Structure formats: C-alpha cells, structure tokens
C-alpha cells in the first residue's frame, strides 16, 4: 500500500495517511475545539510544530479556563501575551520564580476561582491584597514563599484584605513565615476567614498566635459592629502547619476548636530545648482527637536547628494516644526520644485500620516492636523508620510479611544488612525503597533482581559505602524492562564511570539521577548519559529531568558541552560544583533559563511528602514543557555559552 504525506501548514512531513492535505484546509473552529481538551503544556507543544497550529493555540489561550505550568518559571515577557487577553480564566497555577509585583495586574483577575502560585519571593503583600480585592469568587488559594526576597514585606492590612475579600475560600495555603509579619495578637485576624474553609496550611506561625487564632470567639469584619460567637475554623477538616514549638496548649486548642478535623499535620524545629511549661507532654497527647474523627496524624519535631526532642513524652503518652486513635489510617511520629518499644507497639496493635506508619528518629525503637506483627490485622502499605539505629534485619523480615507494602523508607538505619534486601525482594507491590546509610553490599542488591526490581520506581542507596560498580552491572544488564525512574547513588566512594555506562547502555528511562559526592564520576558519565536514547511516549532523547553532579571529582568544563541543547532535552534541575568554571555555569543558566542550576550543594527537586501542591511530575509533562521552552526561546544559537567556553580555553592555554 502506498504511503502519502500530510503537510502541516509550515512544519515537517508526517507519513502514513491517504492524500496530501493541509491543516490550513480544516476549519479553525474545529481545531480550536479539539485544543480546548488539552492542557497548556500540550498546547505549547503543538504551537511549536507549525504556523497553523501556533495561530490556533494563540486564539485558544484567550479563552481557556485553566492555565497550569508547574515546573517552568516563566518571565514577564512570556506570561503577558499568554495570559493578558484571557478574561475567562478560572484556574491559574504557576511558578513565579521570575516574576514580581509588576506581574500582579496580569495574574490577578475577577474570573479566578483557583490560584496556586509557587516561588513568589519577589512579590510583596500587594499580591495578597490584590487577590482579596479582585478575586471575590475564589475557592482555592495556595501561595508559596511570598516576600522572601530582601526588601519585600507583608502587612497585616494585606492579610485582612485577603480574608475579608475572599469570603468563599475552601482551601487556603499560605506557605511562608507569617510570624515575620504579624504581631503576637494578630492571630485573631483569621477570624475573618470564610466559614466554608475545609483545608488550611500555614508555612510557619508561632504557637501563641495559633492558640489565639483557634480560641478566639469574636469574628470582626470591615463593620466593627459585626461580632458572632461562632468558633473560628469550625469546618476545617485538614490542618497543616509549622510552629516554633508544639505545646500542650496548641494541641488542646486544635482538638477543642476544630470539631470536623480529619487530617492533622503539625511540626516544629525549636532553636533551643523548650521549657517544661512550653512543651508537649503526655497530657497534651491525651487531648488529641477528642471528637474521634481524626484519620491522619503527623507530629514531628525536627532537629534542623538544634538537637532537641519531645523529652516530656513517655510510653504513657502513647497509651493515651492509642486510646483515642482506634480509627487512624496513618500515623507519623518524629523526635519522641523517650518512647520505647512498648509505646510504639501499643499504637500498632490498637489501630486496626492503619496503612501508613512512620517513625522518625526513634532512638529506643528496636526489633521487638514488629516481633508479633503477624498477630495483628494490619495491612501496611507505607512504612518509614528513618534514623532508627537499633533496628536490624530481623525487624524488616517481620515487616515483609505484609505483602501489600508499597513504600519502605529505611534511611539512616545503619545496622541493616543484606538479609533485609533478601526479605524485601519478595514484595510484589514495592515501588519505593530507600536504604541510605545501610550496611549492604553488591550481593545484597542483586537479590532485588529476582523479583521486586520489576515494580520498583524509586531506589536510594545514598551513603552505602560498601557498594561498587558491580551492583549496577547486575541490576542494569538489559535483560528486563524496568519500572525504575528515580535513582540516588550519592556518596558512593567506589562508584566509577563504568557504573553509569551500564545504566546508559540499558536504556532505562530514569528521570531523576543523583550522583553527588561520587568522587570517581567524571565527564565520561555525562557523555554517556547525554547519548542515551529512550523512546517512551514517542519522545526520543535522554529522559533525565533531574541530574545532580555536585562535588563529583572528575567533572570538568568538557561536561558543559554535553549539557547544552539538544542534549538532555527534558532536564529541569542540574546540580554542579560552581568552582568548575563559573563563567560557563552562568552561561549555561542564561542559555537554558528554565533549567534550575544549583552550585551550592542544596538538594534538588521537591520532596513528595512535603509538596503542598502535590502536582505529579511525569515524563510526558516534562517533554511538553521542553516544547514550551522551544516556543518561547525560538532557534537561538548557543553563542553566549560558546563564547564562555572559548574564553575558558584561552585562559587555560595562557596558563600552559
């Protein structure tokens, strides 16, 4: 049968259809109707293919109800033509890392019902105020990192404008430090919040202010005579916040003031050891879930700033908690240094519906907690036991009896050895396995090849210092199609370029690869990864969205030749040591403005457990965003980066 060609009005040829037709012959209304079913990233992907589709996309963007671009930070010059003509926009979700106050008039409009803006560092409180004044019908608002840039600030009046104006809010997430802008008594302004609110998330607030917010019974509006006795936030079902210190008072206020609460996530990171009168005790745990509706509980004390713990909570507090949490589905506890096996075991044996169980830094938790887990009716799918140093292989063997395990986080459990891997290798549904710092060997990881590797999506062996290239050759021998997408190989002193060759040769569609602090990894690994060809979802090229090469000893300026386009077309996060050559690093960042280049060693990407917008990042989305970048930037050459490379080479020649 003869093959013919479809000519896209200005683009390339596509074979396989009868007759020679042009998209120009199709009614524009038909094309636009089809395009209304696509998201913005897909529209931009189409726009980059030919003039006809670009024209149609331009018109569609004037009336599309949703504009969602999560992982590309757009400039003012790009946002203005995409958003300004659209008066029917109802949902806006955007990374504002390259925007500031001058974009407020473009972003904020009366038609919006959902706003989710990340990385608003260069915006002041004017953004919050304008949303309150213009978006009277808003249902969802998520703002991240507002006014974090030096010189920006937020006033109490801006928050009042927001809460007064948006009287229909159902979801409110203010993910920045409110304590920097509010005085001790200002927590009461949250009395203005919509009575329809069901979800509230606050980036940081003091315990005192939160207690005032919850215990206030007066709700004052613009009319000073407007006073009611309704409980503030009485319809909130999900509360997530960070405070300076979790206390009995704030826990009691939450329990008594939020009768509809289903999901509670509260964490702190004290700068010093709290005093007894301002800390959580056994009696505070007794106050949790007074209404019996709580399904999800997370109480975490972080050691981010100071090595402090819940020193006034004992096994008795866990007994109190277990008595009130019989219907719990997920429990996460962190920093309970005095709680022993008896306390944690009581939780496990009391909550028959528990599917997610997490303990962070349980210094007294041992294998005995899981010794008779088979005697329970538990069906655990997610288990996290981070930094529980006393755990051994025996505990994991008992846990592995739950064949429904999908997520197993054992980071920092340094006494786990190869028997742990043998046990988990038989879990048919395991998708996430995190083993940072475990005492495992190449032989142990080879056990995964026999079963669980087919289902595993994320694997981390960071800091497992006994590992060599051998385990990579075993896992990535090309004998089977892998589901693996995320791989963390950081801080493996014996890992060499040969391991990355095996990975590249296998064609595994890895989207996230971390190699930081692998001193033997060099330019050859970057070349191998750049040359990888993965043909999933009909998108050829390297599948990597995140590549962390920070402090890899063999990386030189040669690697930067392979980090330019067209190599790594989907790459959005890159970690590199800035001292390799600062000029070339800066040139790369300017040439690929949508590539987030980190030179200071910070961790890249988002932690899924802490992602307040919880937007999934999939390979095909990343590919579409790359098309967006292509549409925005056009076909400009790499002149600037090449100039930087030439200057670097000239400097090197002069030194020689």
Coordinates of C-alpha atoms in Angstrom, one line a residue, residues 165-655:
X165 CA -12.5 39.8 50.3
X166 CA -12.3 36.1 49.6
X167 CA -15.4 35.0 51.5
X168 CA -15.9 31.8 49.6
X169 CA -12.5 30.2 50.2
X170 CA -12.5 26.4 50.8
X171 CA -8.7 25.8 50.6
X172 CA -6.1 28.3 51.9
X173 CA -2.4 27.6 51.9
X174 CA 0.0 30.4 52.9
X175 CA 3.4 28.7 52.7
X176 CA 5.6 31.4 54.1
X177 CA 6.7 32.6 57.6
X178 CA 3.7 34.6 58.9
X179 CA 5.5 35.2 62.2
X180 CA 7.8 37.7 60.4
X181 CA 4.9 40.0 59.6
X182 CA 2.3 39.6 62.4
X183 CA 2.5 40.8 66.0
X184 CA 1.6 38.5 68.9
X185 CA -2.1 39.5 69.0
X186 CA -2.6 39.5 65.2
X187 CA -3.6 35.8 65.0
X188 CA -7.2 36.9 65.6
X189 CA -7.4 38.3 62.1
X190 CA -8.0 34.8 60.9
X191 CA -11.4 35.2 62.5
X192 CA -12.3 36.8 59.2
X193 CA -11.7 33.6 57.3
X194 CA -14.5 32.0 55.2
X195 CA -16.8 29.7 57.2
X196 CA -16.6 27.4 54.1
X197 CA -12.9 26.7 54.7
X198 CA -12.1 23.0 54.9
X199 CA -8.3 23.0 54.3
X200 CA -5.8 25.3 56.0
X201 CA -2.0 25.2 55.6
X202 CA 0.4 27.7 57.1
X203 CA 4.1 27.8 56.4
X204 CA 5.1 29.0 59.8
X205 CA 3.3 30.6 62.7
X206 CA 4.1 30.9 66.5
X207 CA 2.3 28.6 68.9
X208 CA 1.0 31.6 70.8
X209 CA -0.5 33.1 67.7
X210 CA -2.1 29.8 66.6
X211 CA -3.6 29.3 70.0
X212 CA -5.1 32.8 69.8
X213 CA -6.4 32.1 66.4
X214 CA -8.2 29.0 67.5
X215 CA -9.6 30.1 70.8
X216 CA -10.9 33.5 69.6
X217 CA -14.7 33.6 69.5
X218 CA -15.0 37.1 68.1
X219 CA -15.1 37.5 64.3
X220 CA -14.8 41.1 63.3
X221 CA -15.2 42.2 59.7
X222 CA -15.0 45.6 58.0
X223 CA -18.0 46.5 60.0
X224 CA -16.7 47.0 63.6
X225 CA -20.2 46.0 64.9
X226 CA -20.1 42.6 63.3
X227 CA -19.5 40.1 66.1
X228 CA -20.5 36.5 66.4
X229 CA -19.9 33.7 68.8
X230 CA -19.1 31.1 66.1
X231 CA -16.0 29.0 66.6
X232 CA -13.2 30.1 64.2
X233 CA -12.3 27.5 61.5
X234 CA -15.0 25.1 62.8
X235 CA -15.4 23.4 59.4
X236 CA -11.7 22.8 58.8
X237 CA -11.0 19.1 58.0
X238 CA -7.3 19.3 57.2
X239 CA -4.8 21.4 59.2
X240 CA -1.1 21.5 58.3
X241 CA 1.3 23.9 59.9
X242 CA 4.8 24.6 61.2
X243 CA 5.2 26.3 64.6
X244 CA 8.1 27.4 66.7
X245 CA 7.3 24.8 69.4
X246 CA 4.5 22.2 69.7
X247 CA 2.9 22.7 73.2
X248 CA 0.1 21.2 75.1
X249 CA -1.8 24.4 74.8
X250 CA -1.8 24.5 70.9
X251 CA -2.7 20.8 70.7
X252 CA -5.6 21.3 73.1
X253 CA -6.8 24.3 71.2
X254 CA -6.7 22.4 67.9
X255 CA -8.6 19.5 69.4
X256 CA -11.3 21.5 71.0
X257 CA -11.8 24.2 68.3
X258 CA -11.8 22.0 65.2
X259 CA -14.6 19.5 65.6
X260 CA -14.5 18.4 61.9
X261 CA -10.8 17.7 61.8
X262 CA -9.8 14.6 59.9
X263 CA -6.1 15.3 59.0
X264 CA -3.6 17.0 61.4
X265 CA 0.0 17.6 60.4
X266 CA 2.0 19.8 62.8
X267 CA 5.7 20.1 63.1
X268 CA 8.3 22.3 64.8
X269 CA 12.1 22.9 64.8
X270 CA 13.0 24.6 68.1
X271 CA 16.1 26.8 68.3
X272 CA 16.7 25.5 71.9
X273 CA 15.3 23.0 74.3
X274 CA 11.8 24.1 75.3
X275 CA 10.9 24.7 78.9
X276 CA 8.5 22.3 80.6
X277 CA 5.7 24.9 80.6
X278 CA 6.0 25.4 76.8
X279 CA 6.5 21.9 75.5
X280 CA 4.4 18.8 74.6
X281 CA 3.8 16.3 77.4
X282 CA 1.8 13.1 77.9
X283 CA -1.2 15.2 78.8
X284 CA -1.0 17.0 75.5
X285 CA -1.3 13.7 73.7
X286 CA -4.3 12.9 75.8
X287 CA -6.1 15.9 74.3
X288 CA -5.7 14.7 70.6
X289 CA -8.8 13.6 68.7
X290 CA -11.4 14.5 71.3
X291 CA -14.1 14.3 68.6
X292 CA -13.0 10.9 67.3
X293 CA -12.9 11.9 63.6
X294 CA -9.2 12.1 63.1
X295 CA -7.9 9.7 60.4
X296 CA -4.4 11.1 59.7
X297 CA -1.9 12.4 62.3
X298 CA 1.6 13.7 62.0
X299 CA 3.6 15.1 65.0
X300 CA 7.2 15.8 64.1
X301 CA 10.0 17.6 66.0
X302 CA 12.8 18.4 63.6
X303 CA 16.5 18.7 64.6
X304 CA 17.1 21.1 61.8
X305 CA 18.4 23.9 64.0
X306 CA 19.0 22.2 67.4
X307 CA 19.3 18.6 68.6
X308 CA 16.1 18.7 70.6
X309 CA 13.3 16.1 71.2
X310 CA 10.0 15.6 72.9
X311 CA 11.7 14.8 76.2
X312 CA 8.5 15.1 78.2
X313 CA 6.5 12.4 76.3
X314 CA 6.8 8.8 77.5
X315 CA 5.1 5.5 76.8
X316 CA 2.2 6.7 78.9
X317 CA 1.5 9.4 76.3
X318 CA 1.5 6.8 73.6
X319 CA -1.1 4.8 75.7
X320 CA -3.3 8.0 75.8
X321 CA -2.9 8.5 72.1
X322 CA -3.6 4.8 71.2
X323 CA -6.8 5.0 73.2
X324 CA -8.1 8.0 71.1
X325 CA -6.8 6.8 67.7
X326 CA -8.5 3.5 67.1
X327 CA -9.8 4.6 63.7
X328 CA -6.5 6.1 62.5
X329 CA -5.3 5.3 58.9
X330 CA -1.9 7.0 59.0
X331 CA 0.4 8.0 61.9
X332 CA 3.7 9.8 61.7
X333 CA 5.7 10.5 64.8
X334 CA 9.2 12.1 64.9
X335 CA 11.5 13.1 67.7
X336 CA 10.0 11.0 70.6
X337 CA 13.3 10.1 72.2
X338 CA 11.8 8.6 75.5
X339 CA 9.2 6.4 73.9
X340 CA 10.2 2.7 73.9
X341 CA 9.0 -0.4 72.1
X342 CA 6.1 -0.6 74.5
X343 CA 4.7 2.7 73.4
X344 CA 5.1 2.2 69.7
X345 CA 3.8 -1.3 69.9
X346 CA 0.6 -0.1 71.6
X347 CA 0.0 2.2 68.6
X348 CA 0.4 -0.6 66.1
X349 CA -1.8 -3.0 68.0
X350 CA -4.6 -0.5 68.7
X351 CA -5.1 1.0 65.2
X352 CA -6.6 -1.8 63.2
X353 CA -7.1 0.4 60.1
X354 CA -3.6 1.7 60.0
X355 CA -2.0 1.6 56.5
X356 CA 0.8 4.2 56.9
X357 CA 3.2 4.1 59.9
X358 CA 6.2 6.4 60.2
X359 CA 8.7 6.9 63.0
X360 CA 11.5 9.5 62.5
X361 CA 14.5 9.2 64.9
X362 CA 13.2 6.7 67.4
X363 CA 16.4 6.1 69.4
X364 CA 14.7 3.4 71.6
X365 CA 12.8 1.6 68.9
X366 CA 14.0 -2.0 68.4
X367 CA 13.0 -5.1 66.5
X368 CA 10.6 -6.1 69.3
X369 CA 8.0 -3.6 68.0
X370 CA 7.5 -5.8 65.0
X371 CA 8.1 -9.2 66.7
X372 CA 4.4 -10.3 66.7
X373 CA 3.1 -8.0 63.9
X374 CA 1.6 -11.1 62.3
X375 CA -0.8 -11.3 65.3
X376 CA -2.4 -8.0 64.1
X377 CA -4.9 -7.4 61.3
X378 CA -2.7 -4.6 59.9
X379 CA -2.3 -4.2 56.2
X380 CA 0.5 -1.7 56.0
X381 CA 1.3 -0.1 52.6
X382 CA 3.7 2.7 53.7
X383 CA 6.3 2.2 56.4
X384 CA 9.0 4.8 57.3
X385 CA 11.6 4.1 60.0
X386 CA 14.2 6.8 59.4
X387 CA 17.2 7.0 61.7
X388 CA 16.0 4.2 64.0
X389 CA 19.6 3.0 64.6
X390 CA 18.7 -0.1 66.7
X391 CA 16.7 -1.9 64.0
X392 CA 18.2 -5.0 62.4
X393 CA 17.4 -7.4 59.6
X394 CA 15.0 -9.3 61.9
X395 CA 12.6 -6.4 62.1
X396 CA 12.4 -6.0 58.3
X397 CA 11.9 -9.7 57.9
X398 CA 8.8 -9.4 60.1
X399 CA 7.6 -6.3 58.2
X400 CA 8.0 -8.0 54.9
X401 CA 5.2 -10.4 55.9
X402 CA 2.9 -7.6 54.8
X403 CA 2.9 -8.3 51.1
X404 CA 1.0 -5.0 50.4
X405 CA 4.0 -2.8 51.2
X406 CA 4.5 -0.2 48.5
X407 CA 6.8 2.3 50.2
X408 CA 9.6 1.4 52.6
X409 CA 11.8 4.1 53.9
X410 CA 14.8 2.8 56.0
X411 CA 17.1 5.8 55.6
X412 CA 19.7 6.1 58.4
X413 CA 19.1 2.5 59.7
X414 CA 22.8 1.7 59.7
X415 CA 22.6 -1.8 61.1
X416 CA 20.6 -3.2 58.2
X417 CA 22.5 -5.7 56.0
X418 CA 21.9 -8.0 53.0
X419 CA 19.2 -10.1 54.8
X420 CA 17.0 -7.0 54.7
X421 CA 17.2 -7.0 50.9
X422 CA 16.6 -10.7 50.7
X423 CA 13.4 -10.1 52.7
X424 CA 12.0 -7.2 50.7
X425 CA 12.9 -8.7 47.3
X426 CA 9.7 -10.8 47.6
X427 CA 7.3 -7.8 48.0
X428 CA 5.3 -7.8 44.8
X429 CA 3.9 -4.2 45.1
X430 CA 7.0 -2.4 46.4
X431 CA 7.6 0.8 44.5
X432 CA 9.8 2.9 46.8
X433 CA 12.9 1.6 48.6
X434 CA 15.2 4.0 50.5
X435 CA 18.3 2.5 52.1
X436 CA 20.6 5.5 52.8
X437 CA 23.5 4.6 55.0
X438 CA 22.7 0.8 55.3
X439 CA 25.5 -1.7 55.6
X440 CA 24.6 -3.5 52.4
X441 CA 26.8 -5.0 49.7
X442 CA 26.6 -5.7 45.9
X443 CA 25.4 -9.2 46.7
X444 CA 22.5 -7.9 48.7
X445 CA 21.3 -5.6 45.9
X446 CA 21.5 -8.5 43.5
X447 CA 18.6 -10.1 45.4
X448 CA 16.3 -7.3 44.0
X449 CA 16.9 -8.5 40.5
X450 CA 14.9 -11.7 41.2
X451 CA 11.6 -10.0 42.0
X452 CA 11.0 -6.6 43.3
X453 CA 13.0 -4.7 40.6
X454 CA 10.2 -5.1 38.1
X455 CA 7.9 -3.0 40.3
X456 CA 10.4 -0.6 41.9
X457 CA 10.0 3.0 40.8
X458 CA 12.4 4.7 43.3
X459 CA 15.6 3.3 44.8
X460 CA 18.1 5.2 47.0
X461 CA 21.4 3.7 48.3
X462 CA 23.0 7.0 49.2
X463 CA 25.9 6.6 51.5
X464 CA 26.0 2.8 51.3
X465 CA 29.8 2.9 51.2
X466 CA 30.4 -0.9 50.6
X467 CA 28.8 -0.7 47.1
X468 CA 30.9 -0.9 43.9
X469 CA 30.1 -0.8 40.2
X470 CA 29.2 -4.5 40.3
X471 CA 25.6 -4.0 41.6
X472 CA 24.9 -1.6 38.7
X473 CA 26.0 -4.1 36.1
X474 CA 23.8 -6.7 37.8
X475 CA 20.7 -4.5 38.0
X476 CA 21.0 -2.9 34.6
X477 CA 22.1 -5.8 32.4
X478 CA 19.3 -5.1 29.9
X479 CA 17.6 -8.4 30.5
X480 CA 14.2 -6.9 31.6
X481 CA 12.2 -3.8 31.2
X482 CA 12.5 -1.7 34.4
X483 CA 9.9 0.5 36.0
X484 CA 12.7 2.4 37.8
X485 CA 12.5 6.2 37.4
X486 CA 14.4 7.6 40.4
X487 CA 17.9 6.5 41.4
X488 CA 20.1 8.0 44.2
X489 CA 23.7 6.9 44.1
X490 CA 25.2 9.8 46.0
X491 CA 28.2 9.5 48.3
X492 CA 29.4 6.1 47.0
X493 CA 33.2 6.3 47.1
X494 CA 33.8 3.2 44.9
X495 CA 31.4 4.2 42.1
X496 CA 33.0 4.9 38.8
X497 CA 32.1 5.9 35.2
X498 CA 31.7 2.2 34.4
X499 CA 28.5 2.0 36.5
X500 CA 27.0 4.9 34.6
X501 CA 27.9 3.2 31.3
X502 CA 25.9 0.2 32.4
X503 CA 22.9 2.4 33.2
X504 CA 23.1 4.3 29.9
X505 CA 23.5 1.1 27.9
X506 CA 20.4 -0.4 29.5
X507 CA 18.2 2.4 28.2
X508 CA 16.4 2.6 31.5
X509 CA 14.1 5.7 31.4
X510 CA 15.5 7.3 34.6
X511 CA 14.1 10.7 35.2
X512 CA 15.9 11.6 38.4
X513 CA 19.6 10.6 38.9
X514 CA 21.7 11.8 41.9
X515 CA 25.4 11.3 41.9
X516 CA 26.6 14.0 44.3
X517 CA 29.8 13.4 46.2
X518 CA 30.9 10.5 44.0
X519 CA 34.5 11.5 43.6
X520 CA 35.3 9.0 40.8
X521 CA 32.4 10.1 38.5
X522 CA 33.6 12.4 35.6
X523 CA 33.0 13.7 32.2
X524 CA 32.6 10.2 30.6
X525 CA 29.5 9.7 32.7
X526 CA 27.9 12.9 31.4
X527 CA 28.7 12.0 27.8
X528 CA 27.2 8.5 28.3
X529 CA 24.0 9.9 29.8
X530 CA 23.7 12.6 27.1
X531 CA 24.0 9.9 24.5
X532 CA 21.2 7.8 26.0
X533 CA 18.2 7.3 23.8
X534 CA 14.9 6.5 25.4
X535 CA 11.8 6.2 23.2
X536 CA 9.0 6.1 25.7
X537 CA 5.9 8.1 24.8
X538 CA 7.4 8.7 21.4
X539 CA 9.7 11.3 22.9
X540 CA 13.3 10.4 21.9
X541 CA 16.3 11.5 23.9
X542 CA 17.6 11.3 27.4
X543 CA 14.7 11.0 29.9
X544 CA 16.5 12.8 32.7
X545 CA 14.6 15.7 34.4
X546 CA 17.0 16.0 37.3
X547 CA 20.7 15.3 37.4
X548 CA 22.8 16.0 40.5
X549 CA 26.6 16.1 39.9
X550 CA 27.6 18.2 42.8
X551 CA 31.1 17.5 44.1
X552 CA 31.8 14.8 41.5
X553 CA 35.6 14.8 41.3
X554 CA 36.0 14.2 37.6
X555 CA 33.7 16.9 36.2
X556 CA 35.5 19.5 34.1
X557 CA 34.4 22.1 31.6
X558 CA 34.1 19.3 28.9
X559 CA 30.9 18.2 30.5
X560 CA 29.2 21.5 29.8
X561 CA 29.5 20.8 26.1
X562 CA 27.1 17.9 26.7
X563 CA 24.7 19.9 28.9
X564 CA 23.7 22.2 26.1
X565 CA 20.8 21.7 23.8
X566 CA 20.0 19.4 22.1
X567 CA 21.3 17.0 24.8
X568 CA 19.2 16.4 27.9
X569 CA 16.1 17.9 26.3
X570 CA 13.9 17.3 29.4
X571 CA 16.4 18.4 32.1
X572 CA 14.9 20.9 34.6
X573 CA 17.2 20.6 37.6
X574 CA 21.0 20.4 37.5
X575 CA 23.4 20.2 40.4
X576 CA 27.0 21.1 39.7
X577 CA 30.1 22.4 41.5
X578 CA 30.2 26.1 40.7
X579 CA 34.0 26.3 41.0
X580 CA 34.4 24.0 38.0
X581 CA 34.1 27.2 35.8
X582 CA 31.8 29.9 37.0
X583 CA 31.6 31.7 33.6
X584 CA 30.4 28.5 31.9
X585 CA 28.0 27.7 34.6
X586 CA 26.5 31.2 34.4
X587 CA 26.3 31.0 30.6
X588 CA 24.5 27.7 30.8
X589 CA 22.0 29.1 33.3
X590 CA 21.3 32.0 30.9
X591 CA 21.1 29.9 27.8
X592 CA 18.6 27.5 29.4
X593 CA 16.5 29.8 31.6
X594 CA 14.1 27.1 32.5
X595 CA 16.9 24.9 33.8
X596 CA 17.4 25.4 37.6
X597 CA 21.2 25.2 38.1
X598 CA 22.4 24.8 41.7
X599 CA 26.0 25.3 42.6
X600 CA 25.9 25.4 46.4
X601 CA 25.1 21.8 47.2
X602 CA 21.4 22.2 48.1
X603 CA 19.1 19.2 47.4
X604 CA 17.3 19.4 44.1
X605 CA 13.7 19.0 43.2
X606 CA 10.7 18.6 45.7
X607 CA 10.2 16.2 48.5
X608 CA 7.0 14.4 47.6
X609 CA 5.9 14.2 51.2
X610 CA 6.3 17.9 51.7
X611 CA 4.9 19.1 48.4
X612 CA 1.9 21.2 49.3
X613 CA 0.5 21.4 45.8
X614 CA 1.2 17.7 45.3
X615 CA 1.4 18.1 41.5
X616 CA 2.9 14.9 39.9
X617 CA 5.8 15.2 37.6
X618 CA 5.6 12.8 34.7
X619 CA 8.0 12.3 31.8
X620 CA 5.5 13.3 29.1
X621 CA 4.7 16.6 31.0
X622 CA 8.5 17.4 31.1
X623 CA 8.7 16.8 27.4
X624 CA 5.8 19.2 26.7
X625 CA 7.5 21.8 28.9
X626 CA 10.5 21.4 26.8
X627 CA 8.4 22.3 23.7
X628 CA 7.2 25.3 25.6
X629 CA 10.8 26.4 26.1
X630 CA 11.4 25.9 22.4
X631 CA 8.4 28.0 21.5
X632 CA 9.4 30.8 23.9
X633 CA 13.1 30.9 23.0
X634 CA 12.9 30.1 19.3
X635 CA 16.0 28.8 17.5
X636 CA 18.7 31.0 19.1
X637 CA 22.2 29.5 19.0
X638 CA 24.5 28.7 21.8
X639 CA 26.6 31.7 21.0
X640 CA 26.9 33.1 24.6
X641 CA 27.9 29.7 26.0
X642 CA 30.3 29.0 23.2
X643 CA 32.0 32.4 23.9
X644 CA 32.4 31.5 27.6
X645 CA 33.9 28.2 26.6
X646 CA 36.3 29.9 24.2
X647 CA 37.4 32.3 26.9
X648 CA 37.9 29.4 29.3
X649 CA 40.0 27.6 26.7
X650 CA 42.1 30.7 26.0
X651 CA 42.7 31.2 29.7
X652 CA 43.8 27.6 30.0
X653 CA 46.2 28.0 27.1
X654 CA 47.7 31.1 28.6
X655 CA 48.3 29.2 31.9

